[in-house]
PDB file of C-alpha atoms in Angstrom:
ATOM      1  CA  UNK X   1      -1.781  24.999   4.519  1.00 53.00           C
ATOM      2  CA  UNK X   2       1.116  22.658   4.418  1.00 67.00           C
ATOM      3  CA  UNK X   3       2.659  22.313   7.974  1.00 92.00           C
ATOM      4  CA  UNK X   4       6.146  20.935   7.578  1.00 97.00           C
ATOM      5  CA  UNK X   5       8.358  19.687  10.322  1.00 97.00           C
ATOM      6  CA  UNK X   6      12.084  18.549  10.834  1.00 97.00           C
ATOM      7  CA  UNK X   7      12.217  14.450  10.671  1.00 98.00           C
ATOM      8  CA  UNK X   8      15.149  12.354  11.756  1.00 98.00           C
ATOM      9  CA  UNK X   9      16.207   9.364   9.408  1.00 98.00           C
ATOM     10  CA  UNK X  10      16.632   6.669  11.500  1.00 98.00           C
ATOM     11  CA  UNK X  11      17.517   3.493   8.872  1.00 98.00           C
ATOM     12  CA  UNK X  12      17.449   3.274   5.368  1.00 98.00           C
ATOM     13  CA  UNK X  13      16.351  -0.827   4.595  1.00 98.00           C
ATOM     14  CA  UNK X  14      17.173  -1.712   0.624  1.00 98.00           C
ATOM     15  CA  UNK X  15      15.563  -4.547  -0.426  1.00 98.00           C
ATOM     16  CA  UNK X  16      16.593  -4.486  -4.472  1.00 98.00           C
ATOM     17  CA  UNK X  17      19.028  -1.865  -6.144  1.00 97.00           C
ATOM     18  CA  UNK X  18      15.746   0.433  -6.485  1.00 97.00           C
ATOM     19  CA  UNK X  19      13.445  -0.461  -3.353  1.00 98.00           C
ATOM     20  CA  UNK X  20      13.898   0.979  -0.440  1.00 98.00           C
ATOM     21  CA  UNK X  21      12.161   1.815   3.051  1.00 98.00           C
ATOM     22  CA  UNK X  22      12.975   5.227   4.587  1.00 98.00           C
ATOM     23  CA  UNK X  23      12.911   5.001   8.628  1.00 98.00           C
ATOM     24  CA  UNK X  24      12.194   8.366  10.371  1.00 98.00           C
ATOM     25  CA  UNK X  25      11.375   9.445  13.213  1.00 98.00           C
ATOM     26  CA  UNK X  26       9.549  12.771  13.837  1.00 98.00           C
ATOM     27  CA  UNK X  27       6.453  14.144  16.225  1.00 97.00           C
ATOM     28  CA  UNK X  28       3.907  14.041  13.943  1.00 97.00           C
ATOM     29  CA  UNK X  29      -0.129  14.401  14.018  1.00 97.00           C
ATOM     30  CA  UNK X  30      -1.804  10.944  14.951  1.00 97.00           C
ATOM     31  CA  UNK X  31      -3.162   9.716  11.837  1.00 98.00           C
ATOM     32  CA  UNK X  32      -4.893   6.720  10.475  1.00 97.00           C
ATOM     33  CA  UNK X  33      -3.839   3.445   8.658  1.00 98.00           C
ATOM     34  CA  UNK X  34      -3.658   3.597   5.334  1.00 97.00           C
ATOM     35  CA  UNK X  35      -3.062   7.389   4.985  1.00 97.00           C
ATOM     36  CA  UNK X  36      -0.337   9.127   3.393  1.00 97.00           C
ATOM     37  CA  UNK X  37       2.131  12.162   4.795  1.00 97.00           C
ATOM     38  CA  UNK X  38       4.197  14.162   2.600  1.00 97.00           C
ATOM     39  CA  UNK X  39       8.087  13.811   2.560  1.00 98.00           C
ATOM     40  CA  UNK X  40       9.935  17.089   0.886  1.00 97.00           C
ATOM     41  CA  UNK X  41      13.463  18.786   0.688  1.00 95.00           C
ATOM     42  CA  UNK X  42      14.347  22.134  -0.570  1.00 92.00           C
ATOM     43  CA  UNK X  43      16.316  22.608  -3.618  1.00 90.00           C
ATOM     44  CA  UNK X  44      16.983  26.162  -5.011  1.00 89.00           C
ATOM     45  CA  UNK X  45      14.748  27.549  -2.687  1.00 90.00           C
ATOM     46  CA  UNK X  46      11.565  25.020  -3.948  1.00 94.00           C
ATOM     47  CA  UNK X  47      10.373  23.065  -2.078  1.00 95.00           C
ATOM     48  CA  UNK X  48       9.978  19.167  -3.414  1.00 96.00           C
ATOM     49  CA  UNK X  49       7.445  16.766  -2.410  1.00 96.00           C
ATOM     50  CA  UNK X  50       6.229  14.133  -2.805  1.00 95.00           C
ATOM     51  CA  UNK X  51       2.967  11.658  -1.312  1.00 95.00           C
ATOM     52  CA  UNK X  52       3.981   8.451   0.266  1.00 97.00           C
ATOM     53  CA  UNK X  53       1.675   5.964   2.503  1.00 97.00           C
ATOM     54  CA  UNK X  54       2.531   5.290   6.160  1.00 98.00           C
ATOM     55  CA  UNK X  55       3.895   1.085   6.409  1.00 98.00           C
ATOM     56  CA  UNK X  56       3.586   1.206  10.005  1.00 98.00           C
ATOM     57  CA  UNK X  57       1.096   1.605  12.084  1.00 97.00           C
ATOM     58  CA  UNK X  58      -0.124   4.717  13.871  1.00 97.00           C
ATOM     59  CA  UNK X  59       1.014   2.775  17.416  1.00 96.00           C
ATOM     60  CA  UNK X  60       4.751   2.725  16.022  1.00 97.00           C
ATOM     61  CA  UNK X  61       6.997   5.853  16.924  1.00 95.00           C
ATOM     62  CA  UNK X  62       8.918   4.474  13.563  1.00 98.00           C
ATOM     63  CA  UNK X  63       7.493   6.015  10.795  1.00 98.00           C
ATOM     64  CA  UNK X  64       8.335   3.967   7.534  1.00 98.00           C
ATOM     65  CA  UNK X  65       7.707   4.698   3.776  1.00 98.00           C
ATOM     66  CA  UNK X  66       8.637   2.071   1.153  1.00 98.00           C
ATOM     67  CA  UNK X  67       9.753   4.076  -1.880  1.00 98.00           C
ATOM     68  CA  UNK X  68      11.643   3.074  -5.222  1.00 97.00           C
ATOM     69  CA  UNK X  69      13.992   5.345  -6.308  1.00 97.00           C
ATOM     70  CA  UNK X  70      13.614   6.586  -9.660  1.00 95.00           C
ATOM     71  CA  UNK X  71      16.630   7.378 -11.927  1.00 91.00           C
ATOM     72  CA  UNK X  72      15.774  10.547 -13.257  1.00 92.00           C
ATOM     73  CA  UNK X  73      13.326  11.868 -10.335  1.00 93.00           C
ATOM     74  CA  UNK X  74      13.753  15.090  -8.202  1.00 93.00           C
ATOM     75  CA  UNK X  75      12.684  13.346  -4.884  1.00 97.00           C
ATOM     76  CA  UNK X  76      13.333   9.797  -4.626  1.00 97.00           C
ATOM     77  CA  UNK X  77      17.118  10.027  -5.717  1.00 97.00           C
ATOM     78  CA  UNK X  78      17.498  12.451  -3.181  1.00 96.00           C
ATOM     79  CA  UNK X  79      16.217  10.502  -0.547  1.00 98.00           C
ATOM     80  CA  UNK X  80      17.972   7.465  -1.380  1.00 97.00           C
ATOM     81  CA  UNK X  81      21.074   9.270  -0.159  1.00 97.00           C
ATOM     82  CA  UNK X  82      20.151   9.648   3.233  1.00 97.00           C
ATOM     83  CA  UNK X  83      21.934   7.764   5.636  1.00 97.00           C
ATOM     84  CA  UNK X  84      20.647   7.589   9.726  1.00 98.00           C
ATOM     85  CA  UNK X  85      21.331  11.036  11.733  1.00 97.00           C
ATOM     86  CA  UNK X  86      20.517  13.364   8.911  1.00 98.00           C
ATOM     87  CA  UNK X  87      17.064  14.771   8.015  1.00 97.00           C
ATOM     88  CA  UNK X  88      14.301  15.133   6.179  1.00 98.00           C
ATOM     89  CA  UNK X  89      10.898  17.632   6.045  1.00 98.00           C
ATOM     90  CA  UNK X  90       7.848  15.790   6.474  1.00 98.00           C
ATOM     91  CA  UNK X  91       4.008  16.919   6.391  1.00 97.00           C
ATOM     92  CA  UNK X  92       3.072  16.524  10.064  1.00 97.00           C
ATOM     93  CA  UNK X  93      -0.449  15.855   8.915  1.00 96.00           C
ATOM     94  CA  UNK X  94      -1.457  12.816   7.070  1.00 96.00           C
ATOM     95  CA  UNK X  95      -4.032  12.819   4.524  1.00 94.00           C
ATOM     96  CA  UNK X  96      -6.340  10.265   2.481  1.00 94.00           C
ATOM     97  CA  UNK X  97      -9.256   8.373   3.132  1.00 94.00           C
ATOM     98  CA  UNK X  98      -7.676   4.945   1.955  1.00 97.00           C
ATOM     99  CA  UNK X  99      -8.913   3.827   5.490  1.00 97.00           C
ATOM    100  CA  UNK X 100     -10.756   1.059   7.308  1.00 96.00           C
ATOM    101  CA  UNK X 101     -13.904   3.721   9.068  1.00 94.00           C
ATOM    102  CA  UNK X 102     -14.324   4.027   5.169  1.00 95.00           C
ATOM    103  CA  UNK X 103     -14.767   0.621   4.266  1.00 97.00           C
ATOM    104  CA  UNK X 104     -18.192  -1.413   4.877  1.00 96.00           C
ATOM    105  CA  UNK X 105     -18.054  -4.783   7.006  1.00 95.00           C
ATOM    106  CA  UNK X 106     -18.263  -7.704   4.975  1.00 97.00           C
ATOM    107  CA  UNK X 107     -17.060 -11.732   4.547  1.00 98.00           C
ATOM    108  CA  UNK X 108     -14.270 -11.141   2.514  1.00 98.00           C
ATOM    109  CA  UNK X 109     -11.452  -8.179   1.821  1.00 98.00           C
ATOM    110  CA  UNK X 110      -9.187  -8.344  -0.891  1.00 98.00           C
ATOM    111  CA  UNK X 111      -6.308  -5.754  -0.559  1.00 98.00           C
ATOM    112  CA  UNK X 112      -5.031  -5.444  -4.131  1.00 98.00           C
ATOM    113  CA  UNK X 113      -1.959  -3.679  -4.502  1.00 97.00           C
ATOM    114  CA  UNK X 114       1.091  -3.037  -7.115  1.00 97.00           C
ATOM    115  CA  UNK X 115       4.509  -2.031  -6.205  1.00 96.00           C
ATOM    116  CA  UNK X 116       4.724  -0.224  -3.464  1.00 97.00           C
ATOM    117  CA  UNK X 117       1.398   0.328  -3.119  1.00 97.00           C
ATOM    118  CA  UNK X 118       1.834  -2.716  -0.459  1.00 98.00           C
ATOM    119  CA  UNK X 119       2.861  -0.162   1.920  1.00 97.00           C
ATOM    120  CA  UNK X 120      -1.079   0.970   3.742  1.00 98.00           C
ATOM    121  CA  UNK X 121      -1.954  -2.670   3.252  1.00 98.00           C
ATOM    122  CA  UNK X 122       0.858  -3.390   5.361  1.00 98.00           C
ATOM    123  CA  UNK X 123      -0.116  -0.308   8.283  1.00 98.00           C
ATOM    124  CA  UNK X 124      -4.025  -1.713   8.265  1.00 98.00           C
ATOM    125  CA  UNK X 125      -3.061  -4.968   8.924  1.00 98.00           C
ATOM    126  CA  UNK X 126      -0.264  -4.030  11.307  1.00 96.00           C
ATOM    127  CA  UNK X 127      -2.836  -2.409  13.451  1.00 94.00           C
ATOM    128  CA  UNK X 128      -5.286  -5.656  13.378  1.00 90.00           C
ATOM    129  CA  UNK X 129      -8.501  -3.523  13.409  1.00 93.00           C
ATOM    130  CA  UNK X 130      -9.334  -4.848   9.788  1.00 96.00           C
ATOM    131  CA  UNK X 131     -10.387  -8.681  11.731  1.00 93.00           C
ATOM    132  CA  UNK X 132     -13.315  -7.026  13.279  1.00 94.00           C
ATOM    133  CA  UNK X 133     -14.595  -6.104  10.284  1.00 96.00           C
ATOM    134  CA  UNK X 134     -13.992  -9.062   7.824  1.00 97.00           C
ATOM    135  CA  UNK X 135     -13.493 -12.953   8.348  1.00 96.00           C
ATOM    136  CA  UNK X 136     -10.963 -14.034   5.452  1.00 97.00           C
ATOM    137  CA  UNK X 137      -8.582 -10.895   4.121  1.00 98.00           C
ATOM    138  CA  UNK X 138      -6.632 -11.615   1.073  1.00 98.00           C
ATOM    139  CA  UNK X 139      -3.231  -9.630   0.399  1.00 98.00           C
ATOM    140  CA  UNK X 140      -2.677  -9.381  -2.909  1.00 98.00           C
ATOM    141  CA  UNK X 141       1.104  -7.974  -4.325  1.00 98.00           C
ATOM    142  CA  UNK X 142       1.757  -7.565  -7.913  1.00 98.00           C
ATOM    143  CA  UNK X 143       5.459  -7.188  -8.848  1.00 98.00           C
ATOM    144  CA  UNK X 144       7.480  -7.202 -11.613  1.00 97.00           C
ATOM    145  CA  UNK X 145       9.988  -9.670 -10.306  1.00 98.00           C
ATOM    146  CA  UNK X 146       9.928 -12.264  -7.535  1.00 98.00           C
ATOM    147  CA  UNK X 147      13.142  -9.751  -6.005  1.00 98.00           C
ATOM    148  CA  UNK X 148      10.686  -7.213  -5.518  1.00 98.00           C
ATOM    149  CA  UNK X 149       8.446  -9.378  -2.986  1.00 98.00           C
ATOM    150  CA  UNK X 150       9.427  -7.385  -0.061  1.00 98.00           C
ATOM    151  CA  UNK X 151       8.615  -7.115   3.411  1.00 98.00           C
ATOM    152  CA  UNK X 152       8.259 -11.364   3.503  1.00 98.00           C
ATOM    153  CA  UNK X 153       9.427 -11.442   6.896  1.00 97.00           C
ATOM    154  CA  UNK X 154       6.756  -8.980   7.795  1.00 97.00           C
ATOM    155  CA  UNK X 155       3.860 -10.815   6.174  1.00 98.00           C
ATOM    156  CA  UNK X 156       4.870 -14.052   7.469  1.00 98.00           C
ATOM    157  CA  UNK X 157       4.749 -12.591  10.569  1.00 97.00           C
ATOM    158  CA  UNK X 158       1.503 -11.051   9.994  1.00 97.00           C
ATOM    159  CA  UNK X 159       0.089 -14.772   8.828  1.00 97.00           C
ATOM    160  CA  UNK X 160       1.292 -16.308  11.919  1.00 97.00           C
ATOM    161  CA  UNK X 161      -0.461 -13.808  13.942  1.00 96.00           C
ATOM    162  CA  UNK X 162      -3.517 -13.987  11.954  1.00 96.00           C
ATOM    163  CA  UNK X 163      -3.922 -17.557  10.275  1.00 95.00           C
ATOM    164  CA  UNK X 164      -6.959 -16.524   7.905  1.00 94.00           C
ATOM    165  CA  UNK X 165      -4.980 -13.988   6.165  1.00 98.00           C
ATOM    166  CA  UNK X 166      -3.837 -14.944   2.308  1.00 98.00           C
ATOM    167  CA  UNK X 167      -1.154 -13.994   0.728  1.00 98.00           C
ATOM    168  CA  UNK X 168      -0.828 -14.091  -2.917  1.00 98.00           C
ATOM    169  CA  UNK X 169       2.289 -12.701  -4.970  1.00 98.00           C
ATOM    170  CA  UNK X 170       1.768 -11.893  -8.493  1.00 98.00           C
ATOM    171  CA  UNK X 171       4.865 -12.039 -10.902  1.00 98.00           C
ATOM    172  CA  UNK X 172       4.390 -10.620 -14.339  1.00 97.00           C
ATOM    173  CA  UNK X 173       8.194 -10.567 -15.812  1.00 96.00           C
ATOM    174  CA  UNK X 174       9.343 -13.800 -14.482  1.00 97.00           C
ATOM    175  CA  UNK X 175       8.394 -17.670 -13.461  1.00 96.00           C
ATOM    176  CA  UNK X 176       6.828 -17.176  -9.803  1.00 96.00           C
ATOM    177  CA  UNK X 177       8.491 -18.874  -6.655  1.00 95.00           C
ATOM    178  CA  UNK X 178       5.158 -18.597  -5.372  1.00 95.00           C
ATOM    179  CA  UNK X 179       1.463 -17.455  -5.977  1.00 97.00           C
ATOM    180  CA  UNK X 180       0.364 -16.445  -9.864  1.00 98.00           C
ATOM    181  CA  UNK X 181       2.187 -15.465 -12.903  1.00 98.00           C
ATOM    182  CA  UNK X 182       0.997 -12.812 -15.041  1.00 97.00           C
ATOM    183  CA  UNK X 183      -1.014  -9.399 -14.161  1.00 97.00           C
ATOM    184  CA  UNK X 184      -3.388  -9.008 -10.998  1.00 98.00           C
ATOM    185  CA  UNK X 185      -6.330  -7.613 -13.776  1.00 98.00           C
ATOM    186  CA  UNK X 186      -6.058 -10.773 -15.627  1.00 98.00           C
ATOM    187  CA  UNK X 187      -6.705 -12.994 -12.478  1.00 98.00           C
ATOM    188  CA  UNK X 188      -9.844 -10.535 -11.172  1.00 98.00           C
ATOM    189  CA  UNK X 189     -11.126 -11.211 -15.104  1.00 98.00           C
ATOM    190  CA  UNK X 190     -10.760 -14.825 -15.660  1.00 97.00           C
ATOM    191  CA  UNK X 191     -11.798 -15.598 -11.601  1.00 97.00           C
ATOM    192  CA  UNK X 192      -8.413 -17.564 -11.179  1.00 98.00           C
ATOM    193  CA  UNK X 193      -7.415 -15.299  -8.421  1.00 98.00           C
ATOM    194  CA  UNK X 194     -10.500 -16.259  -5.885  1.00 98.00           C
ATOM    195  CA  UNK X 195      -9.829 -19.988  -8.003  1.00 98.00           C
ATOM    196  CA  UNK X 196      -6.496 -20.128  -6.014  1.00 97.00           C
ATOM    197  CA  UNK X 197      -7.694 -18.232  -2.660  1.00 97.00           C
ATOM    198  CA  UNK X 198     -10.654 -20.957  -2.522  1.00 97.00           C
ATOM    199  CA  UNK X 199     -12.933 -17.997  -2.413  1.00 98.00           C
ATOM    200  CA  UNK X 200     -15.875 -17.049  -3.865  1.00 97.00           C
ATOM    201  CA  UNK X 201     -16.572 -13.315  -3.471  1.00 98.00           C
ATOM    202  CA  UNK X 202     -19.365 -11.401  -4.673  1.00 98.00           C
ATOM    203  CA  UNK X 203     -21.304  -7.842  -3.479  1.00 97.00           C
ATOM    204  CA  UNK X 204     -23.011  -9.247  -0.973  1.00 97.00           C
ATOM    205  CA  UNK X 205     -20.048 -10.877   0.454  1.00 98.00           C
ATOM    206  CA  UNK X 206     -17.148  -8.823  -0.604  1.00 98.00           C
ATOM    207  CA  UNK X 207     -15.098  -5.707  -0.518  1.00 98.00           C
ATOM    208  CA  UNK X 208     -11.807  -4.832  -2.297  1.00 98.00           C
ATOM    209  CA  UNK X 209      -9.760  -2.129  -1.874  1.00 98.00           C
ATOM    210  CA  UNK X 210      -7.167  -1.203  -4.983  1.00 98.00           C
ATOM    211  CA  UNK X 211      -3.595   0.515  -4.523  1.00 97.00           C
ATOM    212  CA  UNK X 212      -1.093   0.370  -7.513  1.00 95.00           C
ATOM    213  CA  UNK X 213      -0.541   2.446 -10.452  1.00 92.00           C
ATOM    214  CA  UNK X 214      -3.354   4.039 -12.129  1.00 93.00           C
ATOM    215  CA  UNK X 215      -3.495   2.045 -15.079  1.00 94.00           C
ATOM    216  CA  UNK X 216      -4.119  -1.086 -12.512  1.00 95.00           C
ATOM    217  CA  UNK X 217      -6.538   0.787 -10.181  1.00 96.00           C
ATOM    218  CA  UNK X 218      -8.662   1.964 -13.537  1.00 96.00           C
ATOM    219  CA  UNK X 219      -8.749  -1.422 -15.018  1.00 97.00           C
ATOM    220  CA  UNK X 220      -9.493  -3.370 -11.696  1.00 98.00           C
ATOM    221  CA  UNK X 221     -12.317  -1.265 -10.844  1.00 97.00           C
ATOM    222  CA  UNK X 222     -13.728  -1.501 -14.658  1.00 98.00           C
ATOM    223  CA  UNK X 223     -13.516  -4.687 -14.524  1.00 98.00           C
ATOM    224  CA  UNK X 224     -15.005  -5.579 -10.852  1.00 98.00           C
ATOM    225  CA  UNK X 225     -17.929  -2.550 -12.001  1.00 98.00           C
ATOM    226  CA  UNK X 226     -18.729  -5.232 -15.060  1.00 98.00           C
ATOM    227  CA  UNK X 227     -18.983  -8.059 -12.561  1.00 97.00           C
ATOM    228  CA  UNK X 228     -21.676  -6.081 -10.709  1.00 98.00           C
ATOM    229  CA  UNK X 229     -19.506  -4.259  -7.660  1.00 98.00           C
ATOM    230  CA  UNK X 230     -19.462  -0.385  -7.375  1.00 98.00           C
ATOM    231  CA  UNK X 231     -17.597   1.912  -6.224  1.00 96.00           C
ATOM    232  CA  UNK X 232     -18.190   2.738  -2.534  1.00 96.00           C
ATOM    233  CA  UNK X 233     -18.800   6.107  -1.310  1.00 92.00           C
ATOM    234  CA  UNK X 234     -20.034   7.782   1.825  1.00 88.00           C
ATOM    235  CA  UNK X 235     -23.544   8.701   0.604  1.00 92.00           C
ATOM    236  CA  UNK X 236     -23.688   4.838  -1.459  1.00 94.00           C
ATOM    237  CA  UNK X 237     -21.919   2.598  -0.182  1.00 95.00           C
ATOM    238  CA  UNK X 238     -20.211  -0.057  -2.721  1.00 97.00           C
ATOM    239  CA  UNK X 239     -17.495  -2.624  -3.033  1.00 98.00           C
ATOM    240  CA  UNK X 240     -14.484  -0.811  -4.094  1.00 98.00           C
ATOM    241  CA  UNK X 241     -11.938   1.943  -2.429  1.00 98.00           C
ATOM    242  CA  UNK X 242      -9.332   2.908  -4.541  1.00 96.00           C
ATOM    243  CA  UNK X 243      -6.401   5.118  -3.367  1.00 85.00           C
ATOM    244  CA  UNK X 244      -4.091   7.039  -5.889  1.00 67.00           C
ATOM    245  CA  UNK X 245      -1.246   9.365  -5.804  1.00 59.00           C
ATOM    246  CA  UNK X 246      -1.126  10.694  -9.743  1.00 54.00           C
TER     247      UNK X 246
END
């Protein structure tokens, strides 16, 4: 049973016309990186929610969510309104197991996300547990267009405090300022995305973990299965934890 509680907004951060991060604060359950809460409103007495990952990590009283904010949606629009002061519902208890106790130790991690699927990545590394667990990490971002690279402060940041994290943007629609151009499944396939990490991963050395849409999480994980990886699970562990929302 859903256990809803009264959260204050605190900012609203827009990074494009459509990307946002929503900045509450609110007393909720401790919870793990790389879980999700729930954020909802009411509208004509229904209730409308919606799954969204934690960005921060569970030592921040900040609670963040990185969200776009689609056009003809019931939630998102909504909560692009908000300004600091008012409030929101959220689900004091996070869910998910998109989280490092699931994940085996190896050499390498490759967090592979689209969107704003960035947003766990960016709460697991935030709360620096993942370097006692792997040696090189790899933080993949596939976007649309180079606008859309947010949080660059953040990950800069992040490199400087840990110098054997990657970063690699991936630009589909556009010429790259940095990183690949194309689709993140096209790299995995042809092997030009560990080409340009100077990496070479493979099960016995390797773990990825896939956040994005689920045409990019069913196509990465096809495609890493054909290379010989499997999916991990408690009772087998594998190479690849996927997390989706749909």
């Amino acid at each position: 049973m859903s256990n809803w509680i009264e959260a204050n907004v605190k900012d609203i951060v827009w990074w494009t016309d459509t990307l946002f991060s929503l900045i509450v604060n609110a007393d909720v359950a401790p919870f793990k990186a790389g879980q999700f809460t729930k954020l909802s409103i009411m509208m004509d007495e229904k209730r409308i929610a919606r799954a969204y990952s934690y960005v921060n990590p569970p030592s921040s009283s900040d609670l963040e969510f990185y969200l776009i904010n689609v056009a003809d949606g019931l939630l998102s629009p909504r909560l692009a309104k908000l300004k600091p002061g008012d409030t929101v519902m959220i689900e004091s208890r996070a869910s998910g197991f998109f989280t490092l106790d699931e994940v085996p130790a190896s050499e390498q991690l490759f967090m592979l996300s689209t969107g704003t699927a960035i947003g766990p990545f960016l709460s697991i590394l935030e709360q620096g547990d993942v370097w006692q667990q792997f040696s090189e990490i790899v933080l993949v971002h596939g976007v649309r267009l180079n606008a859309d690279l947010s949080y660059q402060q953040r990950i800069t940041q992040l490199q400087q405090t840990y110098p054997r994290l990657q970063y690699l943007p991936v630009v589909s629609r556009e010429q790259p300022k940095a990183g690949l151009s194309g689709r993140i499944t096209t790299h995995i396939a042809d092997q030009s995305l560990f080409r340009y990490c100077k990496l070479t991963p493979s099960p016995s050395t390797a773990q990825f973990m896939i956040c994005g849409n689920p045409e990019m999480v069913k196509e990465t994980s096809e495609i890493l299965t054909t290379a010989g990886y499997s999916r991990n699970r408690r009772r087998e562990p594998g190479q690849i934890t996927v997390e989706q929302y749909w």
